[in-house]
Each structure stands twice: as C-alpha cells, then as structure tokens.
mmCIF file of C-alpha atoms and ligand atoms in Angstrom:
data_model
loop_
_atom_site.group_PDB
_atom_site.id
_atom_site.type_symbol
_atom_site.label_atom_id
_atom_site.label_comp_id
_atom_site.label_asym_id
_atom_site.label_seq_id
_atom_site.Cartn_x
_atom_site.Cartn_y
_atom_site.Cartn_z
ATOM 1 C CA MET B 836 180.265 -19.180 -49.904
ATOM 2 C CA LYS B 837 178.302 -20.064 -46.757
ATOM 3 C CA ASP B 838 174.985 -18.855 -45.383
ATOM 4 C CA GLU B 839 172.408 -19.936 -42.850
ATOM 5 C CA VAL B 840 168.729 -20.894 -43.189
ATOM 6 C CA SER B 841 167.078 -22.239 -40.032
ATOM 7 C CA SER B 842 170.548 -22.870 -38.584
ATOM 8 C CA ASN B 843 171.504 -25.181 -41.459
ATOM 9 C CA GLU B 844 174.803 -24.456 -43.122
ATOM 10 C CA ILE B 845 174.696 -24.254 -46.922
ATOM 11 C CA VAL B 846 177.921 -24.774 -48.884
ATOM 12 C CA ARG B 847 177.834 -23.832 -52.553
ATOM 13 C CA PHE B 848 180.020 -25.176 -55.389
ATOM 14 C CA LYS B 849 180.243 -24.267 -59.091
ATOM 15 C CA SER B 850 180.738 -27.871 -60.167
ATOM 16 C CA LEU B 851 180.924 -31.239 -58.415
ATOM 17 C CA GLU B 852 180.885 -34.832 -59.586
ATOM 18 C CA SER B 853 177.924 -35.448 -57.260
ATOM 19 C CA THR B 854 176.627 -33.456 -54.281
ATOM 20 C CA ASN B 855 175.934 -36.787 -52.496
ATOM 21 C CA ASP B 856 179.612 -37.708 -52.799
ATOM 22 C CA GLU B 857 180.697 -34.282 -51.495
ATOM 23 C CA ALA B 858 178.288 -34.668 -48.528
ATOM 24 C CA LYS B 859 179.890 -38.065 -47.826
ATOM 25 C CA LYS B 860 183.357 -36.438 -47.806
ATOM 26 C CA ILE B 861 182.173 -33.770 -45.357
ATOM 27 C CA ILE B 862 180.770 -36.450 -43.055
ATOM 28 C CA SER B 863 183.995 -38.449 -43.067
ATOM 29 C CA ASN B 864 186.177 -35.337 -42.600
ATOM 30 C CA VAL B 865 184.277 -33.313 -39.991
ATOM 31 C CA SER B 866 181.340 -35.418 -38.632
ATOM 32 C CA PRO B 867 179.073 -32.311 -38.517
ATOM 33 C CA LYS B 868 176.751 -31.936 -35.511
ATOM 34 C CA LYS B 869 174.180 -29.986 -37.546
ATOM 35 C CA PRO B 870 172.834 -30.568 -41.073
ATOM 36 C CA ILE B 871 175.052 -29.264 -43.867
ATOM 37 C CA TRP B 872 173.590 -28.656 -47.308
ATOM 38 C CA VAL B 873 175.834 -29.072 -50.330
ATOM 39 C CA VAL B 874 174.610 -27.262 -53.448
ATOM 40 C CA ALA B 875 176.238 -27.338 -56.903
ATOM 41 C CA ASP B 876 175.470 -25.358 -60.060
ATOM 42 C CA LYS B 877 176.194 -28.511 -62.055
ATOM 43 C CA GLN B 878 177.232 -32.134 -61.537
ATOM 44 C CA THR B 879 179.515 -34.094 -63.818
ATOM 45 C CA LYS B 880 178.583 -37.517 -62.378
ATOM 46 C CA GLY B 881 175.078 -36.980 -60.972
ATOM 47 C CA ARG B 882 173.612 -40.246 -59.714
ATOM 48 C CA GLY B 883 170.009 -41.441 -59.636
ATOM 49 C CA ARG B 884 168.476 -44.422 -57.855
ATOM 50 C CA GLY B 885 169.674 -47.870 -58.902
ATOM 51 C CA GLN B 886 172.072 -47.701 -61.804
ATOM 52 C CA ASN B 887 170.596 -44.501 -63.223
ATOM 53 C CA ILE B 888 172.525 -41.335 -63.938
ATOM 54 C CA TRP B 889 171.009 -37.948 -63.118
ATOM 55 C CA VAL B 890 171.389 -35.515 -66.013
ATOM 56 C CA SER B 891 172.727 -32.362 -64.309
ATOM 57 C CA GLU B 892 172.817 -29.248 -66.499
ATOM 58 C CA ILE B 893 173.341 -25.720 -65.112
ATOM 59 C CA GLY B 894 169.949 -24.171 -64.290
ATOM 60 C CA ASN B 895 168.486 -27.141 -62.415
ATOM 61 C CA LEU B 896 168.868 -27.678 -58.691
ATOM 62 C CA PHE B 897 171.299 -30.246 -57.294
ATOM 63 C CA CYS B 898 171.763 -30.500 -53.550
ATOM 64 C CA SER B 899 172.395 -32.976 -50.747
ATOM 65 C CA VAL B 900 171.940 -32.610 -47.046
ATOM 66 C CA ALA B 901 174.414 -34.365 -44.744
ATOM 67 C CA LEU B 902 172.049 -35.093 -41.872
ATOM 68 C CA PRO B 903 173.188 -36.337 -38.455
ATOM 69 C CA ILE B 904 170.580 -38.951 -37.471
ATOM 70 C CA LEU B 905 169.244 -37.754 -34.126
ATOM 71 C CA PHE B 906 166.304 -40.170 -34.054
ATOM 72 C CA ASP B 907 165.918 -43.936 -33.753
ATOM 73 C CA THR B 908 167.343 -45.503 -36.930
ATOM 74 C CA LYS B 909 164.192 -47.687 -37.057
ATOM 75 C CA LEU B 910 162.443 -44.508 -38.221
ATOM 76 C CA LEU B 911 164.767 -44.067 -41.225
ATOM 77 C CA PRO B 912 162.137 -45.195 -43.778
ATOM 78 C CA LEU B 913 160.118 -42.162 -42.663
ATOM 79 C CA LEU B 914 162.972 -39.894 -43.752
ATOM 80 C CA SER B 915 162.261 -40.985 -47.290
ATOM 81 C CA CYS B 916 158.600 -40.032 -46.784
ATOM 82 C CA SER B 917 159.317 -36.673 -45.094
ATOM 83 C CA SER B 918 161.885 -35.760 -47.788
ATOM 84 C CA SER B 919 159.396 -36.437 -50.584
ATOM 85 C CA ILE B 920 156.781 -34.313 -48.839
ATOM 86 C CA ALA B 921 159.359 -31.543 -48.319
ATOM 87 C CA VAL B 922 160.103 -31.371 -52.052
ATOM 88 C CA PHE B 923 156.383 -31.584 -52.846
ATOM 89 C CA ASP B 924 155.632 -28.650 -50.471
ATOM 90 C CA CYS B 925 158.517 -26.652 -51.905
ATOM 91 C CA VAL B 926 157.660 -26.980 -55.616
ATOM 92 C CA LYS B 927 153.916 -26.544 -54.953
ATOM 93 C CA GLU B 928 154.532 -22.889 -54.080
ATOM 94 C CA TYR B 929 155.760 -22.189 -57.606
ATOM 95 C CA LEU B 930 152.920 -23.793 -59.529
ATOM 96 C CA PRO B 931 149.809 -21.986 -60.739
ATOM 97 C CA ASN B 932 147.899 -25.281 -60.682
ATOM 98 C CA THR B 933 148.806 -28.053 -58.247
ATOM 99 C CA GLU B 934 146.023 -30.511 -59.026
ATOM 100 C CA LYS B 935 148.336 -32.722 -61.111
ATOM 101 C CA LEU B 936 151.319 -32.512 -58.743
ATOM 102 C CA LYS B 937 151.822 -35.951 -57.175
ATOM 103 C CA ILE B 938 154.388 -37.941 -55.210
ATOM 104 C CA LYS B 939 155.168 -41.267 -56.812
ATOM 105 C CA TRP B 940 156.212 -43.671 -54.066
ATOM 106 C CA PRO B 941 158.787 -43.567 -52.722
ATOM 107 C CA ASN B 942 160.447 -40.337 -53.857
ATOM 108 C CA ASP B 943 159.570 -38.997 -57.283
ATOM 109 C CA ILE B 944 157.674 -35.768 -57.707
ATOM 110 C CA LEU B 945 155.554 -35.835 -60.857
ATOM 111 C CA LEU B 946 153.637 -33.089 -62.590
ATOM 112 C CA ASN B 947 151.160 -34.359 -65.178
ATOM 113 C CA ASP B 948 152.902 -37.768 -64.936
ATOM 114 C CA SER B 949 156.254 -36.172 -65.879
ATOM 115 C CA LYS B 950 159.193 -36.193 -63.493
ATOM 116 C CA LEU B 951 159.980 -32.865 -61.857
ATOM 117 C CA SER B 952 162.238 -34.115 -59.075
ATOM 118 C CA GLY B 953 164.043 -37.182 -57.749
ATOM 119 C CA ILE B 954 165.643 -38.054 -54.425
ATOM 120 C CA LEU B 955 168.584 -40.345 -53.679
ATOM 121 C CA ILE B 956 169.032 -41.273 -50.012
ATOM 122 C CA GLU B 957 172.221 -42.953 -48.804
ATOM 123 C CA ASN B 958 172.854 -43.833 -45.169
ATOM 124 C CA ILE B 959 176.129 -44.093 -43.254
ATOM 125 C CA ILE B 960 175.446 -46.215 -40.181
ATOM 126 C CA THR B 961 178.565 -47.286 -38.255
ATOM 127 C CA ASN B 962 179.536 -47.773 -34.599
ATOM 128 C CA GLU B 963 181.015 -44.259 -34.599
ATOM 129 C CA LYS B 964 178.461 -42.247 -36.576
ATOM 130 C CA ASN B 965 174.957 -42.268 -38.025
ATOM 131 C CA TYR B 966 174.247 -39.986 -40.965
ATOM 132 C CA SER B 967 171.836 -39.835 -43.817
ATOM 133 C CA ILE B 968 172.615 -38.146 -47.105
ATOM 134 C CA VAL B 969 169.475 -36.918 -48.811
ATOM 135 C CA GLY B 970 170.292 -35.901 -52.396
ATOM 136 C CA ILE B 971 167.636 -33.890 -54.202
ATOM 137 C CA GLY B 972 167.445 -32.929 -57.861
ATOM 138 C CA ILE B 973 164.718 -30.531 -59.026
ATOM 139 C CA ASN B 974 164.247 -29.655 -62.690
ATOM 140 C CA VAL B 975 164.016 -25.870 -62.606
ATOM 141 C CA ALA B 976 165.187 -24.583 -66.013
ATOM 142 C CA HIS B 977 165.568 -27.773 -68.064
ATOM 143 C CA SER B 978 163.567 -30.926 -68.698
ATOM 144 C CA PRO B 979 166.144 -33.637 -69.547
ATOM 145 C CA THR B 980 165.289 -35.676 -72.640
ATOM 146 C CA ASN B 981 166.051 -39.144 -73.991
ATOM 147 C CA LEU B 982 165.151 -40.862 -70.721
ATOM 148 C CA SER B 983 162.810 -43.802 -70.173
ATOM 149 C CA HIS B 984 160.208 -41.380 -68.768
ATOM 150 C CA GLU B 985 158.875 -37.890 -69.523
ATOM 151 C CA THR B 986 160.254 -34.940 -67.538
ATOM 152 C CA ASN B 987 159.059 -31.432 -66.797
ATOM 153 C CA CYS B 988 160.638 -28.323 -65.229
ATOM 154 C CA LEU B 989 159.379 -25.446 -63.092
ATOM 155 C CA ASN B 990 160.178 -22.706 -65.634
ATOM 156 C CA ASN B 991 158.026 -24.512 -68.163
ATOM 157 C CA VAL B 992 154.913 -24.274 -66.000
ATOM 158 C CA CYS B 993 155.491 -21.197 -63.818
ATOM 159 C CA GLU B 994 154.241 -17.775 -64.708
ATOM 160 C CA ARG B 995 157.527 -16.193 -63.551
ATOM 161 C CA LYS B 996 161.170 -17.251 -63.906
ATOM 162 C CA VAL B 997 162.110 -19.290 -60.858
ATOM 163 C CA ASP B 998 165.115 -18.170 -58.800
ATOM 164 C CA LEU B 999 167.299 -21.141 -57.801
ATOM 165 C CA LYS B 1000 168.379 -19.521 -54.534
ATOM 166 C CA ASP B 1001 164.720 -19.044 -53.542
ATOM 167 C CA VAL B 1002 164.037 -22.709 -54.262
ATOM 168 C CA ILE B 1003 166.909 -23.940 -52.087
ATOM 169 C CA ASP B 1004 165.930 -21.620 -49.193
ATOM 170 C CA SER B 1005 162.341 -22.796 -49.358
ATOM 171 C CA LEU B 1006 163.470 -26.441 -49.654
ATOM 172 C CA VAL B 1007 165.654 -26.198 -46.527
ATOM 173 C CA LYS B 1008 162.682 -24.763 -44.609
ATOM 174 C CA SER B 1009 160.195 -27.383 -45.756
ATOM 175 C CA PHE B 1010 162.744 -30.166 -45.198
ATOM 176 C CA ASN B 1011 163.261 -29.116 -41.558
ATOM 177 C CA LYS B 1012 159.536 -28.620 -40.968
ATOM 178 C CA ASN B 1013 158.690 -32.134 -42.151
ATOM 179 C CA LEU B 1014 161.688 -33.659 -40.354
ATOM 180 C CA LEU B 1015 160.202 -32.485 -37.032
ATOM 181 C CA HIS B 1016 157.443 -35.084 -37.455
ATOM 182 C CA ILE B 1017 160.090 -37.822 -37.331
ATOM 183 C CA TYR B 1018 161.553 -36.395 -34.112
ATOM 184 C CA LYS B 1019 158.011 -36.448 -32.722
ATOM 185 C CA ASN B 1020 157.594 -40.053 -33.951
ATOM 186 C CA ASP B 1021 154.474 -38.876 -35.798
ATOM 187 C CA ALA B 1022 154.354 -41.406 -38.631
ATOM 188 C CA ASP B 1023 150.586 -40.922 -38.981
ATOM 189 C CA PHE B 1024 150.980 -37.283 -40.007
ATOM 190 C CA LEU B 1025 153.616 -38.046 -42.632
ATOM 191 C CA ILE B 1026 151.961 -41.154 -44.059
ATOM 192 C CA ASN B 1027 148.564 -39.438 -44.277
ATOM 193 C CA LYS B 1028 150.040 -36.425 -46.031
ATOM 194 C CA PHE B 1029 151.841 -38.769 -48.397
ATOM 195 C CA LYS B 1030 148.632 -40.707 -49.139
ATOM 196 C CA ASN B 1031 146.690 -37.513 -49.799
ATOM 197 C CA ASN B 1032 149.159 -36.541 -52.487
ATOM 198 C CA SER B 1033 150.204 -39.929 -53.781
ATOM 199 C CA TRP B 1034 150.356 -40.737 -57.473
ATOM 200 C CA ARG B 1035 147.749 -43.382 -58.446
ATOM 201 C CA TYR B 1036 146.611 -44.021 -54.857
ATOM 202 C CA GLN B 1037 143.759 -46.580 -54.903
ATOM 203 C CA LYS B 1038 144.374 -47.036 -58.625
ATOM 204 C CA ASN B 1039 145.858 -49.774 -60.759
ATOM 205 C CA ILE B 1040 149.493 -49.648 -61.733
ATOM 206 C CA GLN B 1041 152.023 -51.830 -63.462
ATOM 207 C CA PHE B 1042 155.021 -52.625 -61.305
ATOM 208 C CA LYS B 1043 158.224 -54.560 -61.714
ATOM 209 C CA LEU B 1044 159.097 -57.275 -59.196
ATOM 210 C CA ASN B 1045 162.188 -59.456 -59.795
ATOM 211 C CA ASN B 1046 162.169 -58.281 -63.437
ATOM 212 C CA LYS B 1047 158.545 -59.402 -63.931
ATOM 213 C CA VAL B 1048 155.859 -56.845 -64.790
ATOM 214 C CA ILE B 1049 152.757 -57.339 -62.620
ATOM 215 C CA GLU B 1050 149.502 -55.401 -62.394
ATOM 216 C CA GLY B 1051 147.984 -54.374 -59.073
ATOM 217 C CA LYS B 1052 146.275 -51.616 -57.129
ATOM 218 C CA ILE B 1053 148.032 -49.321 -54.626
ATOM 219 C CA VAL B 1054 145.818 -49.812 -51.564
ATOM 220 C CA ASP B 1055 147.836 -48.242 -48.757
ATOM 221 C CA PHE B 1056 151.215 -47.337 -47.239
ATOM 222 C CA THR B 1057 152.398 -48.744 -43.900
ATOM 223 C CA ASN B 1058 153.805 -46.627 -41.073
ATOM 224 C CA ASP B 1059 157.235 -47.978 -42.123
ATOM 225 C CA PHE B 1060 156.635 -46.361 -45.519
ATOM 226 C CA GLU B 1061 156.203 -49.666 -47.352
ATOM 227 C CA ILE B 1062 153.704 -49.882 -50.193
ATOM 228 C CA MET B 1063 150.684 -52.210 -50.035
ATOM 229 C CA ILE B 1064 149.625 -53.543 -53.427
ATOM 230 C CA GLN B 1065 146.587 -55.659 -54.120
ATOM 231 C CA THR B 1066 147.204 -58.304 -56.774
ATOM 232 C CA ASP B 1067 144.362 -60.725 -57.586
ATOM 233 C CA LYS B 1068 142.929 -61.442 -54.152
ATOM 234 C CA LYS B 1069 145.930 -60.874 -51.916
ATOM 235 C CA ILE B 1070 147.581 -57.744 -50.567
ATOM 236 C CA GLU B 1071 151.373 -57.693 -50.642
ATOM 237 C CA VAL B 1072 153.714 -55.309 -48.817
ATOM 238 C CA PHE B 1073 156.942 -54.138 -50.457
ATOM 239 C CA ASN B 1074 159.807 -51.838 -49.496
ATOM 240 C CA SER B 1075 161.361 -49.426 -51.970
ATOM 241 C CA GLY B 1076 164.251 -51.768 -52.869
ATOM 242 C CA GLU B 1077 161.888 -54.494 -54.053
ATOM 243 C CA VAL B 1078 159.586 -52.904 -56.627
ATOM 244 C CA SER B 1079 159.616 -50.159 -59.263
ATOM 245 C CA PHE B 1080 156.859 -48.722 -61.443
ATOM 246 C CA ASN B 1081 156.289 -48.030 -65.070
ATOM 247 C CA TYR B 1082 154.751 -44.630 -65.746
HETATM 248 C C1 BTN I 583 166.270 -40.520 -58.869
HETATM 249 O O1 BTN I 583 165.138 -40.112 -59.093
HETATM 250 O O2 BTN I 583 166.749 -41.470 -59.496
HETATM 251 C C2 BTN I 583 167.092 -39.830 -57.816
HETATM 252 C C3 BTN I 583 167.794 -38.642 -58.366
HETATM 253 C C4 BTN I 583 168.622 -37.879 -57.349
HETATM 254 C C5 BTN I 583 169.427 -36.791 -57.991
HETATM 255 C C6 BTN I 583 170.113 -35.924 -56.994
HETATM 256 S S1 BTN I 583 170.820 -34.484 -57.718
HETATM 257 C C7 BTN I 583 171.635 -34.123 -56.235
HETATM 258 C C8 BTN I 583 172.127 -35.429 -55.654
HETATM 259 N N1 BTN I 583 173.422 -35.779 -56.213
HETATM 260 C C9 BTN I 583 173.379 -36.860 -56.957
HETATM 261 O O3 BTN I 583 174.353 -37.381 -57.556
HETATM 262 N N2 BTN I 583 172.139 -37.353 -56.999
HETATM 263 C C10 BTN I 583 171.230 -36.556 -56.186
#
C-alpha cells in the first residue's frame, strides 16, 4: 500500500528483517529522486547502533526513510541532529507532560531517563549516488525489557491509545520541517533547539571512551553536532562514533 504525506512516498510492509535494509534495497534498485519511507509492522532482524539489536514487536513503530542527499555532504552530521529533533517534536504531541522528555546526544529520545526511541543512520556515498537512510524506532505499545537500559512507551504515558498511522504521518511532517533547516544551512537553529532539549546539558555524566569510563560535564555542542565535554580542566570534543554514555 502506498500513500503520500508532504510528497513523500510511504511503503508499508507486514514484516521485514529491517526497514533500513529494505530502504537500502530500494536505493540500489531505483535510486529514488524523492524520499521514500519504509514502514513495517514488525522486524525480524531490527538493528540498533553499534552491535545492538532493536527488539521489534508488533505495536511499536519501525520505519526508515531513504533520503536523497540534496545538500552538501559536509552537513551530514546535522541530519543526525534534525532527525532527533523531528522524533522529539513528534512524540511531544502525544505526551500530557513533556518536562522530562529529553534528547540524549546524539539520537536517543528519553522520557524520565527511559528510552522511548532510537535512530540508526546509515549513509551511501558513492560516485554515482548520495543517500542517507534514517531508521527510526519508537516504542508505542511496548517497552522492551531485559536491556542494559530502562525503556518506556507512548501508550504507557498517554491518556489515549496512540494510533500508529497518526504517529508516522506526524513523524514524516516533522522530519521534513526540520530537514529544511539543513537546506538553509541553518545549523544555529538546529543546534540551539537540540541544546534546549538535551539530556543532562551542563550536567555531569559518565561516558565511555575507548572502553574506559570517564566522568565529565556536557558543556556544549558544536555546529558539526559534536559533543563538548569538560573533564578536569580541559574541554574535549567528540563525534558520535567515539563516545557513549551510561544512563
Ligand atoms: C538505537 O538506538 O540503537 C537505534 C535504533 C534504531 C531502530 C530502528 S527501527 C527501524 C530501523 N530499522 C532497523 O533495523 N533499525 C532502525
């Protein structure tokens, strides 16, 4: 089944191994000129960042957008920022109380320190084509258990039962709205919005660098969406591949 929201095509599947992998197939088969969203009711091999799996039961949202990169690839780190803000804006609409809704750099959406959503971005940059695959998982009906962190889901905190189709439509809209700031090269807007909603901004955190746990304070984010952490007396700048956080 296909439908259109803001001129984005949405392709729906009952079951896929991973919506990111399906988006990759679409890119290699048809090189789409416009974004195509792949949505699945469930995934049998859902992937998270690093080596993690993404538990993918029916009732939660699993989607990936195959996005032709129509901006300078130097701005790609901002896509990670705009995607996080898009999910934040989308889920915010469903919550009775948004005070404890935060974005944990780079891409996790937390509610009361429990994970509500995760994003996996994979890029295809070749001489022939430039695409980004932004894979988004939102816990709508289930909060997966037995993970190294706590999770939460929208139905657990919303006053009404959340309709998955509504969530995807609203996500496509907020994704496109925030993406416009990359086309306009407006890093300031995105980084400021990120900072205003960032988990533990200006607070101490424990982070893992080269398998060592270190303590430091999140002091800022650069316009390339790197994190600036103050440890002892020096400020260090890291990209998302270098550090991870305990929470
Ligand atoms: C993370 O927080 O580790 C990222 C999780 C990303 C999960 C989504 S679900 C839809 C898309 N397909 C996948 O296999 N992974 C992403």
